[in-house]
Amino acid sequence: MITRRDLFKVAGVGAVTLLAAPGAVRVTHARKKISIDDSMKEHLGVTLSQVKTSNLINVKAPTIAESGANVPVQVKANIPVDQVQSVTIFADNNFNPWVTTVDFSPTNGEVFFATRIKLAKTSPVRAVVKMKDGSLLMGVKEVKVTVGGCG
Amino acid sequence: MATIGRAIVRVPRKVRKGQAFKVQMVITHPMETGLRKDKKTGKIIPKHVITKVEFLFNGQKVTTIHSGPGISKNPYFAIMMKVGGSGNLVIKYEDNKGGKWEKKVKVNVA
């Protein structure tokens, strides 16, 4: 026979599981978005405000991208390739803003790189050129995304 | 499903000496970020991405691309090259699950 006491016990267990459930969900989502500053520090050793914007670097990307899963990006720099070490692409609002780093060599002839990237939402796309003397130059292009592409 | 790791590489049929030319490639690869969930099972789909692409011309390193989950599915890469003479362009690429592939293309410089 079910007593009143038993009912309370069952209710109590139910309440505990209910309270515990949101906590469990939070644990699986504990990995937080990496900020653009942290990402730049990891890959270039400097924060965003320390990088100079330069009009020598041309970032070509659509102003409005219909799907964030596939955004064509093209980076060109009016700098002799033998002075350039690498080009790094960042997308600020992605979960992990770092997209790619490309190391160049004089055999490349010119500083050019094209690819297709994912964008979670509307975000500036940054291309940072690292010169052989250690200085950094950045080109930016804002891309509006109607549908995100990072699941 | 198309085979993972298959690549198509395109170079101009003939290159004039001293002229820069474009090398384009597309790799068949899912590029899973490791953040997406399977809608049916609710489980996280494990990360599976191309991590490195190397372009070697006659054994010499031309370009290295370090890529990650920010690159689209079936990644496309294009670079420029300027070479002194004909030779073989070898492209080596690998993913985070230990997949390693190689693709060889001839470059004819006239």
PDB file of C-alpha atoms in Angstrom:
ATOM      1  CA  MET A   1       0.000   0.000   0.000  1.00  0.00           C
ATOM      2  CA  ILE A   2       1.277   3.479  -0.833  1.00  0.00           C
ATOM      3  CA  THR A   3       1.554   5.710   2.176  1.00  0.00           C
ATOM      4  CA  ARG A   4       1.677   9.478   2.155  1.00  0.00           C
ATOM      5  CA  ARG A   5       5.380   9.221   3.145  1.00  0.00           C
ATOM      6  CA  ASP A   6       6.196   7.218  -0.007  1.00  0.00           C
ATOM      7  CA  LEU A   7       4.537   9.803  -2.172  1.00  0.00           C
ATOM      8  CA  PHE A   8       6.691  12.517  -0.653  1.00  0.00           C
ATOM      9  CA  LYS A   9       9.816  10.426  -1.315  1.00  0.00           C
ATOM     10  CA  VAL A  10       8.960   9.985  -4.988  1.00  0.00           C
ATOM     11  CA  ALA A  11       8.156  13.670  -5.334  1.00  0.00           C
ATOM     12  CA  GLY A  12      11.436  14.541  -3.666  1.00  0.00           C
ATOM     13  CA  VAL A  13      13.492  12.382  -6.043  1.00  0.00           C
ATOM     14  CA  GLY A  14      11.656  13.910  -8.973  1.00  0.00           C
ATOM     15  CA  ALA A  15      12.441  17.412  -7.787  1.00  0.00           C
ATOM     16  CA  VAL A  16      16.127  16.541  -7.372  1.00  0.00           C
ATOM     17  CA  THR A  17      16.415  15.120 -10.882  1.00  0.00           C
ATOM     18  CA  LEU A  18      14.649  18.175 -12.245  1.00  0.00           C
ATOM     19  CA  LEU A  19      17.119  20.425 -10.488  1.00  0.00           C
ATOM     20  CA  ALA A  20      20.066  18.344 -11.630  1.00  0.00           C
ATOM     21  CA  ALA A  21      18.986  18.208 -15.275  1.00  0.00           C
ATOM     22  CA  PRO A  22      19.785  21.833 -16.244  1.00  0.00           C
ATOM     23  CA  GLY A  23      23.187  21.433 -14.572  1.00  0.00           C
ATOM     24  CA  ALA A  24      23.952  18.374 -16.673  1.00  0.00           C
ATOM     25  CA  VAL A  25      22.998  20.230 -19.834  1.00  0.00           C
ATOM     26  CA  ARG A  26      25.238  23.117 -18.871  1.00  0.00           C
ATOM     27  CA  VAL A  27      28.203  20.764 -18.470  1.00  0.00           C
ATOM     28  CA  THR A  28      27.982  19.565 -22.066  1.00  0.00           C
ATOM     29  CA  HIS A  29      27.885  23.184 -23.238  1.00  0.00           C
ATOM     30  CA  ALA A  30      30.753  24.235 -21.026  1.00  0.00           C
ATOM     31  CA  ARG A  31      33.112  24.787 -23.961  1.00  0.00           C
ATOM     32  CA  LYS A  32      32.861  28.493 -24.514  1.00  0.00           C
ATOM     33  CA  LYS A  33      33.363  30.420 -27.687  1.00  0.00           C
ATOM     34  CA  ILE A  34      36.942  31.520 -28.178  1.00  0.00           C
ATOM     35  CA  SER A  35      37.262  35.291 -28.497  1.00  0.00           C
ATOM     36  CA  ILE A  36      39.089  36.872 -31.418  1.00  0.00           C
ATOM     37  CA  ASP A  37      41.702  38.305 -29.046  1.00  0.00           C
ATOM     38  CA  ASP A  38      42.496  34.918 -27.517  1.00  0.00           C
ATOM     39  CA  SER A  39      42.647  33.299 -30.915  1.00  0.00           C
ATOM     40  CA  MET A  40      44.988  35.969 -32.290  1.00  0.00           C
ATOM     41  CA  LYS A  41      47.181  35.663 -29.228  1.00  0.00           C
ATOM     42  CA  GLU A  42      47.436  31.943 -29.727  1.00  0.00           C
ATOM     43  CA  HIS A  43      48.332  32.104 -33.394  1.00  0.00           C
ATOM     44  CA  LEU A  44      50.141  35.433 -33.757  1.00  0.00           C
ATOM     45  CA  GLY A  45      51.076  36.420 -30.226  1.00  0.00           C
ATOM     46  CA  VAL A  46      49.247  39.761 -30.279  1.00  0.00           C
ATOM     47  CA  THR A  47      45.734  41.018 -29.648  1.00  0.00           C
ATOM     48  CA  LEU A  48      43.488  42.579 -32.250  1.00  0.00           C
ATOM     49  CA  SER A  49      44.140  46.201 -31.282  1.00  0.00           C
ATOM     50  CA  GLN A  50      47.885  45.719 -31.816  1.00  0.00           C
ATOM     51  CA  VAL A  51      47.522  44.839 -35.502  1.00  0.00           C
ATOM     52  CA  LYS A  52      47.565  47.652 -38.038  1.00  0.00           C
ATOM     53  CA  THR A  53      45.064  47.710 -40.857  1.00  0.00           C
ATOM     54  CA  SER A  54      46.670  48.170 -44.239  1.00  0.00           C
ATOM     55  CA  ASN A  55      45.210  48.851 -47.661  1.00  0.00           C
ATOM     56  CA  LEU A  56      47.956  46.738 -49.220  1.00  0.00           C
ATOM     57  CA  ILE A  57      45.991  43.675 -48.233  1.00  0.00           C
ATOM     58  CA  ASN A  58      42.926  42.977 -50.264  1.00  0.00           C
ATOM     59  CA  VAL A  59      40.305  40.595 -48.901  1.00  0.00           C
ATOM     60  CA  LYS A  60      37.713  39.609 -51.439  1.00  0.00           C
ATOM     61  CA  ALA A  61      34.511  38.063 -50.103  1.00  0.00           C
ATOM     62  CA  PRO A  62      30.800  38.561 -50.754  1.00  0.00           C
ATOM     63  CA  THR A  63      29.140  41.432 -48.849  1.00  0.00           C
ATOM     64  CA  ILE A  64      26.103  39.248 -48.270  1.00  0.00           C
ATOM     65  CA  ALA A  65      26.511  35.481 -48.118  1.00  0.00           C
ATOM     66  CA  GLU A  66      23.334  33.461 -48.417  1.00  0.00           C
ATOM     67  CA  SER A  67      24.783  30.423 -46.689  1.00  0.00           C
ATOM     68  CA  GLY A  68      27.453  30.594 -44.038  1.00  0.00           C
ATOM     69  CA  ALA A  69      28.571  27.055 -44.829  1.00  0.00           C
ATOM     70  CA  ASN A  70      30.383  28.093 -47.938  1.00  0.00           C
ATOM     71  CA  VAL A  71      31.780  31.595 -48.208  1.00  0.00           C
ATOM     72  CA  PRO A  72      34.475  32.158 -50.836  1.00  0.00           C
ATOM     73  CA  VAL A  73      37.357  34.251 -49.562  1.00  0.00           C
ATOM     74  CA  GLN A  74      40.302  35.499 -51.549  1.00  0.00           C
ATOM     75  CA  VAL A  75      43.339  37.217 -50.098  1.00  0.00           C
ATOM     76  CA  LYS A  76      45.774  39.216 -52.171  1.00  0.00           C
ATOM     77  CA  ALA A  77      48.601  41.423 -50.959  1.00  0.00           C
ATOM     78  CA  ASN A  78      50.574  44.001 -52.863  1.00  0.00           C
ATOM     79  CA  ILE A  79      53.767  42.975 -51.144  1.00  0.00           C
ATOM     80  CA  PRO A  80      56.681  41.068 -52.702  1.00  0.00           C
ATOM     81  CA  VAL A  81      56.285  37.433 -51.692  1.00  0.00           C
ATOM     82  CA  ASP A  82      59.862  37.072 -50.442  1.00  0.00           C
ATOM     83  CA  GLN A  83      59.044  39.486 -47.602  1.00  0.00           C
ATOM     84  CA  VAL A  84      56.020  37.527 -46.505  1.00  0.00           C
ATOM     85  CA  GLN A  85      56.072  34.599 -44.151  1.00  0.00           C
ATOM     86  CA  SER A  86      52.439  33.657 -43.730  1.00  0.00           C
ATOM     87  CA  VAL A  87      48.816  34.705 -44.059  1.00  0.00           C
ATOM     88  CA  THR A  88      46.291  33.882 -41.344  1.00  0.00           C
ATOM     89  CA  ILE A  89      42.548  34.166 -41.776  1.00  0.00           C
ATOM     90  CA  PHE A  90      40.195  34.872 -38.861  1.00  0.00           C
ATOM     91  CA  ALA A  91      36.407  35.090 -38.639  1.00  0.00           C
ATOM     92  CA  ASP A  92      35.507  36.972 -35.437  1.00  0.00           C
ATOM     93  CA  ASN A  93      32.148  35.437 -34.618  1.00  0.00           C
ATOM     94  CA  ASN A  94      32.991  31.813 -35.270  1.00  0.00           C
ATOM     95  CA  PHE A  95      33.213  29.401 -32.349  1.00  0.00           C
ATOM     96  CA  ASN A  96      36.898  29.137 -33.110  1.00  0.00           C
ATOM     97  CA  PRO A  97      37.840  32.333 -34.978  1.00  0.00           C
ATOM     98  CA  TRP A  98      41.038  30.898 -36.440  1.00  0.00           C
ATOM     99  CA  VAL A  99      40.387  29.563 -39.913  1.00  0.00           C
ATOM    100  CA  THR A 100      43.675  28.898 -41.600  1.00  0.00           C
ATOM    101  CA  THR A 101      47.351  29.816 -41.741  1.00  0.00           C
ATOM    102  CA  VAL A 102      49.197  29.661 -45.032  1.00  0.00           C
ATOM    103  CA  ASP A 103      52.991  29.681 -45.178  1.00  0.00           C
ATOM    104  CA  PHE A 104      54.450  31.245 -48.310  1.00  0.00           C
ATOM    105  CA  SER A 105      57.778  30.845 -50.078  1.00  0.00           C
ATOM    106  CA  PRO A 106      59.396  32.835 -52.920  1.00  0.00           C
ATOM    107  CA  THR A 107      58.236  30.127 -55.382  1.00  0.00           C
ATOM    108  CA  ASN A 108      54.692  31.445 -54.983  1.00  0.00           C
ATOM    109  CA  GLY A 109      55.462  34.442 -57.186  1.00  0.00           C
ATOM    110  CA  GLU A 110      52.818  36.577 -55.500  1.00  0.00           C
ATOM    111  CA  VAL A 111      50.851  36.681 -52.282  1.00  0.00           C
ATOM    112  CA  PHE A 112      47.592  35.064 -53.232  1.00  0.00           C
ATOM    113  CA  PHE A 113      45.347  32.582 -51.479  1.00  0.00           C
ATOM    114  CA  ALA A 114      41.755  31.572 -52.036  1.00  0.00           C
ATOM    115  CA  THR A 115      39.507  29.159 -50.185  1.00  0.00           C
ATOM    116  CA  ARG A 116      35.972  28.672 -48.930  1.00  0.00           C
ATOM    117  CA  ILE A 117      35.241  29.160 -45.267  1.00  0.00           C
ATOM    118  CA  LYS A 118      32.422  28.602 -42.774  1.00  0.00           C
ATOM    119  CA  LEU A 119      30.813  31.531 -40.980  1.00  0.00           C
ATOM    120  CA  ALA A 120      28.519  30.968 -38.001  1.00  0.00           C
ATOM    121  CA  LYS A 121      26.968  34.419 -38.369  1.00  0.00           C
ATOM    122  CA  THR A 122      27.609  37.913 -39.705  1.00  0.00           C
ATOM    123  CA  SER A 123      31.234  38.630 -38.998  1.00  0.00           C
ATOM    124  CA  PRO A 124      34.282  40.527 -40.150  1.00  0.00           C
ATOM    125  CA  VAL A 125      36.695  38.295 -42.051  1.00  0.00           C
ATOM    126  CA  ARG A 126      40.285  39.246 -41.310  1.00  0.00           C
ATOM    127  CA  ALA A 127      43.445  38.357 -43.172  1.00  0.00           C
ATOM    128  CA  VAL A 128      46.642  39.016 -41.258  1.00  0.00           C
ATOM    129  CA  VAL A 129      49.884  38.999 -43.211  1.00  0.00           C
ATOM    130  CA  LYS A 130      52.959  38.175 -41.183  1.00  0.00           C
ATOM    131  CA  MET A 131      56.113  39.659 -42.674  1.00  0.00           C
ATOM    132  CA  LYS A 132      59.540  38.092 -42.355  1.00  0.00           C
ATOM    133  CA  ASP A 133      60.647  40.981 -40.117  1.00  0.00           C
ATOM    134  CA  GLY A 134      57.846  40.101 -37.698  1.00  0.00           C
ATOM    135  CA  SER A 135      55.466  42.973 -38.436  1.00  0.00           C
ATOM    136  CA  LEU A 136      51.783  42.292 -39.031  1.00  0.00           C
ATOM    137  CA  LEU A 137      49.392  43.841 -41.525  1.00  0.00           C
ATOM    138  CA  MET A 138      45.670  43.233 -41.663  1.00  0.00           C
ATOM    139  CA  GLY A 139      42.914  43.442 -44.231  1.00  0.00           C
ATOM    140  CA  VAL A 140      39.251  43.246 -43.227  1.00  0.00           C
ATOM    141  CA  LYS A 141      36.003  42.549 -45.013  1.00  0.00           C
ATOM    142  CA  GLU A 142      32.609  42.435 -43.327  1.00  0.00           C
ATOM    143  CA  VAL A 143      30.402  39.580 -44.495  1.00  0.00           C
ATOM    144  CA  LYS A 144      26.683  39.452 -43.736  1.00  0.00           C
ATOM    145  CA  VAL A 145      25.353  35.941 -43.302  1.00  0.00           C
ATOM    146  CA  THR A 146      21.679  35.083 -43.685  1.00  0.00           C
ATOM    147  CA  VAL A 147      21.979  31.397 -42.660  1.00  0.00           C
ATOM    148  CA  GLY A 148      24.833  30.243 -40.449  1.00  0.00           C
ATOM    149  CA  GLY A 149      27.086  27.349 -41.313  1.00  0.00           C
ATOM    150  CA  CYS A 150      28.562  25.987 -38.133  1.00  0.00           C
ATOM    151  CA  GLY A 151      25.831  23.545 -37.096  1.00  0.00           C
TER     152      GLY A 151
ATOM    153  CA  MET B   1      29.322   8.612 -50.815  1.00  0.00           C
ATOM    154  CA  ALA B   2      32.326   9.883 -52.524  1.00  0.00           C
ATOM    155  CA  THR B   3      35.612   8.643 -51.110  1.00  0.00           C
ATOM    156  CA  ILE B   4      37.120  10.829 -48.416  1.00  0.00           C
ATOM    157  CA  GLY B   5      40.478  12.221 -49.392  1.00  0.00           C
ATOM    158  CA  ARG B   6      40.027  12.190 -53.140  1.00  0.00           C
ATOM    159  CA  ALA B   7      41.364  15.361 -54.660  1.00  0.00           C
ATOM    160  CA  ILE B   8      41.086  17.162 -57.942  1.00  0.00           C
ATOM    161  CA  VAL B   9      43.985  19.447 -58.825  1.00  0.00           C
ATOM    162  CA  ARG B  10      43.949  21.901 -61.654  1.00  0.00           C
ATOM    163  CA  VAL B  11      46.960  23.609 -63.213  1.00  0.00           C
ATOM    164  CA  PRO B  12      47.194  25.373 -66.590  1.00  0.00           C
ATOM    165  CA  ARG B  13      47.986  22.989 -69.457  1.00  0.00           C
ATOM    166  CA  LYS B  14      50.950  25.074 -70.447  1.00  0.00           C
ATOM    167  CA  VAL B  15      52.756  27.777 -68.540  1.00  0.00           C
ATOM    168  CA  ARG B  16      54.906  30.452 -70.116  1.00  0.00           C
ATOM    169  CA  LYS B  17      58.319  30.848 -68.580  1.00  0.00           C
ATOM    170  CA  GLY B  18      58.469  33.419 -65.809  1.00  0.00           C
ATOM    171  CA  GLN B  19      54.712  33.676 -65.574  1.00  0.00           C
ATOM    172  CA  ALA B  20      52.815  33.110 -62.351  1.00  0.00           C
ATOM    173  CA  PHE B  21      50.024  30.563 -62.580  1.00  0.00           C
ATOM    174  CA  LYS B  22      47.199  29.437 -60.352  1.00  0.00           C
ATOM    175  CA  VAL B  23      46.976  26.016 -58.753  1.00  0.00           C
ATOM    176  CA  GLN B  24      43.498  25.046 -57.630  1.00  0.00           C
ATOM    177  CA  MET B  25      42.467  21.990 -55.691  1.00  0.00           C
ATOM    178  CA  VAL B  26      39.348  20.472 -54.171  1.00  0.00           C
ATOM    179  CA  ILE B  27      39.502  17.654 -51.632  1.00  0.00           C
ATOM    180  CA  THR B  28      36.513  15.445 -50.891  1.00  0.00           C
ATOM    181  CA  HIS B  29      36.222  15.649 -47.124  1.00  0.00           C
ATOM    182  CA  PRO B  30      33.353  16.126 -44.604  1.00  0.00           C
ATOM    183  CA  MET B  31      35.218  18.736 -42.464  1.00  0.00           C
ATOM    184  CA  GLU B  32      33.215  17.996 -39.299  1.00  0.00           C
ATOM    185  CA  THR B  33      33.825  20.643 -36.650  1.00  0.00           C
ATOM    186  CA  GLY B  34      33.219  18.360 -33.674  1.00  0.00           C
ATOM    187  CA  LEU B  35      30.547  20.771 -32.430  1.00  0.00           C
ATOM    188  CA  ARG B  36      27.611  19.561 -34.450  1.00  0.00           C
ATOM    189  CA  LYS B  37      25.110  17.068 -33.023  1.00  0.00           C
ATOM    190  CA  ASP B  38      23.499  14.209 -34.852  1.00  0.00           C
ATOM    191  CA  LYS B  39      19.809  15.182 -34.912  1.00  0.00           C
ATOM    192  CA  LYS B  40      18.609  11.563 -34.578  1.00  0.00           C
ATOM    193  CA  THR B  41      20.846  10.260 -31.789  1.00  0.00           C
ATOM    194  CA  GLY B  42      21.736  13.540 -30.064  1.00  0.00           C
ATOM    195  CA  LYS B  43      25.371  12.525 -29.995  1.00  0.00           C
ATOM    196  CA  ILE B  44      28.155  14.881 -30.993  1.00  0.00           C
ATOM    197  CA  ILE B  45      29.635  14.060 -34.371  1.00  0.00           C
ATOM    198  CA  PRO B  46      33.400  13.646 -33.823  1.00  0.00           C
ATOM    199  CA  LYS B  47      35.791  16.162 -35.292  1.00  0.00           C
ATOM    200  CA  HIS B  48      37.137  15.166 -38.681  1.00  0.00           C
ATOM    201  CA  VAL B  49      39.033  17.852 -40.552  1.00  0.00           C
ATOM    202  CA  ILE B  50      41.941  18.333 -42.920  1.00  0.00           C
ATOM    203  CA  THR B  51      44.778  19.729 -40.836  1.00  0.00           C
ATOM    204  CA  LYS B  52      47.621  20.239 -43.265  1.00  0.00           C
ATOM    205  CA  VAL B  53      48.139  20.632 -46.988  1.00  0.00           C
ATOM    206  CA  GLU B  54      51.636  20.837 -48.398  1.00  0.00           C
ATOM    207  CA  PHE B  55      52.622  21.867 -51.899  1.00  0.00           C
ATOM    208  CA  LEU B  56      56.032  20.617 -53.020  1.00  0.00           C
ATOM    209  CA  PHE B  57      57.572  21.432 -56.369  1.00  0.00           C
ATOM    210  CA  ASN B  58      60.470  19.150 -57.359  1.00  0.00           C
ATOM    211  CA  GLY B  59      60.840  18.249 -53.702  1.00  0.00           C
ATOM    212  CA  GLN B  60      60.967  21.850 -52.525  1.00  0.00           C
ATOM    213  CA  LYS B  61      58.330  23.267 -50.250  1.00  0.00           C
ATOM    214  CA  VAL B  62      56.196  25.913 -51.911  1.00  0.00           C
ATOM    215  CA  THR B  63      53.254  26.438 -49.582  1.00  0.00           C
ATOM    216  CA  THR B  64      51.936  24.876 -46.405  1.00  0.00           C
ATOM    217  CA  ILE B  65      48.305  25.368 -45.486  1.00  0.00           C
ATOM    218  CA  HIS B  66      47.345  24.702 -41.868  1.00  0.00           C
ATOM    219  CA  SER B  67      43.615  24.299 -41.912  1.00  0.00           C
ATOM    220  CA  GLY B  68      40.936  23.470 -39.383  1.00  0.00           C
ATOM    221  CA  PRO B  69      37.195  23.334 -38.794  1.00  0.00           C
ATOM    222  CA  GLY B  70      36.715  26.852 -40.172  1.00  0.00           C
ATOM    223  CA  ILE B  71      37.201  25.615 -43.716  1.00  0.00           C
ATOM    224  CA  SER B  72      34.111  24.540 -45.631  1.00  0.00           C
ATOM    225  CA  LYS B  73      33.124  20.985 -46.441  1.00  0.00           C
ATOM    226  CA  ASN B  74      34.982  19.647 -49.474  1.00  0.00           C
ATOM    227  CA  PRO B  75      37.728  22.237 -49.071  1.00  0.00           C
ATOM    228  CA  TYR B  76      38.890  24.348 -51.962  1.00  0.00           C
ATOM    229  CA  PHE B  77      42.339  25.912 -51.979  1.00  0.00           C
ATOM    230  CA  ALA B  78      43.999  28.087 -54.589  1.00  0.00           C
ATOM    231  CA  ILE B  79      47.544  29.417 -54.612  1.00  0.00           C
ATOM    232  CA  MET B  80      49.832  31.067 -57.129  1.00  0.00           C
ATOM    233  CA  MET B  81      53.136  29.647 -58.293  1.00  0.00           C
ATOM    234  CA  LYS B  82      56.045  30.880 -60.354  1.00  0.00           C
ATOM    235  CA  VAL B  83      58.619  28.317 -61.436  1.00  0.00           C
ATOM    236  CA  GLY B  84      61.733  28.317 -63.591  1.00  0.00           C
ATOM    237  CA  GLY B  85      61.126  25.096 -65.485  1.00  0.00           C
ATOM    238  CA  SER B  86      58.923  22.044 -65.868  1.00  0.00           C
ATOM    239  CA  GLY B  87      58.575  19.647 -62.998  1.00  0.00           C
ATOM    240  CA  ASN B  88      56.351  17.693 -60.695  1.00  0.00           C
ATOM    241  CA  LEU B  89      54.039  19.288 -58.211  1.00  0.00           C
ATOM    242  CA  VAL B  90      53.339  16.979 -55.295  1.00  0.00           C
ATOM    243  CA  ILE B  91      50.542  17.843 -52.901  1.00  0.00           C
ATOM    244  CA  LYS B  92      50.529  16.049 -49.559  1.00  0.00           C
ATOM    245  CA  TYR B  93      47.572  16.414 -47.256  1.00  0.00           C
ATOM    246  CA  GLU B  94      46.419  14.839 -44.007  1.00  0.00           C
ATOM    247  CA  ASP B  95      43.527  14.911 -41.549  1.00  0.00           C
ATOM    248  CA  ASN B  96      43.195  14.625 -37.769  1.00  0.00           C
ATOM    249  CA  LYS B  97      42.150  10.960 -37.951  1.00  0.00           C
ATOM    250  CA  GLY B  98      45.437   9.857 -39.466  1.00  0.00           C
ATOM    251  CA  GLY B  99      44.401   9.942 -43.114  1.00  0.00           C
ATOM    252  CA  LYS B 100      47.302  10.769 -45.401  1.00  0.00           C
ATOM    253  CA  TRP B 101      47.147  11.294 -49.110  1.00  0.00           C
ATOM    254  CA  GLU B 102      49.340  12.433 -51.934  1.00  0.00           C
ATOM    255  CA  LYS B 103      48.600  13.834 -55.344  1.00  0.00           C
ATOM    256  CA  LYS B 104      51.055  14.348 -58.184  1.00  0.00           C
ATOM    257  CA  VAL B 105      50.626  16.772 -61.061  1.00  0.00           C
ATOM    258  CA  LYS B 106      52.939  17.623 -63.926  1.00  0.00           C
ATOM    259  CA  VAL B 107      53.670  21.257 -64.696  1.00  0.00           C
ATOM    260  CA  ASN B 108      54.761  21.981 -68.245  1.00  0.00           C
ATOM    261  CA  VAL B 109      56.712  25.183 -68.685  1.00  0.00           C
ATOM    262  CA  ALA B 110      57.221  26.202 -72.286  1.00  0.00           C
TER     263      ALA B 110
END
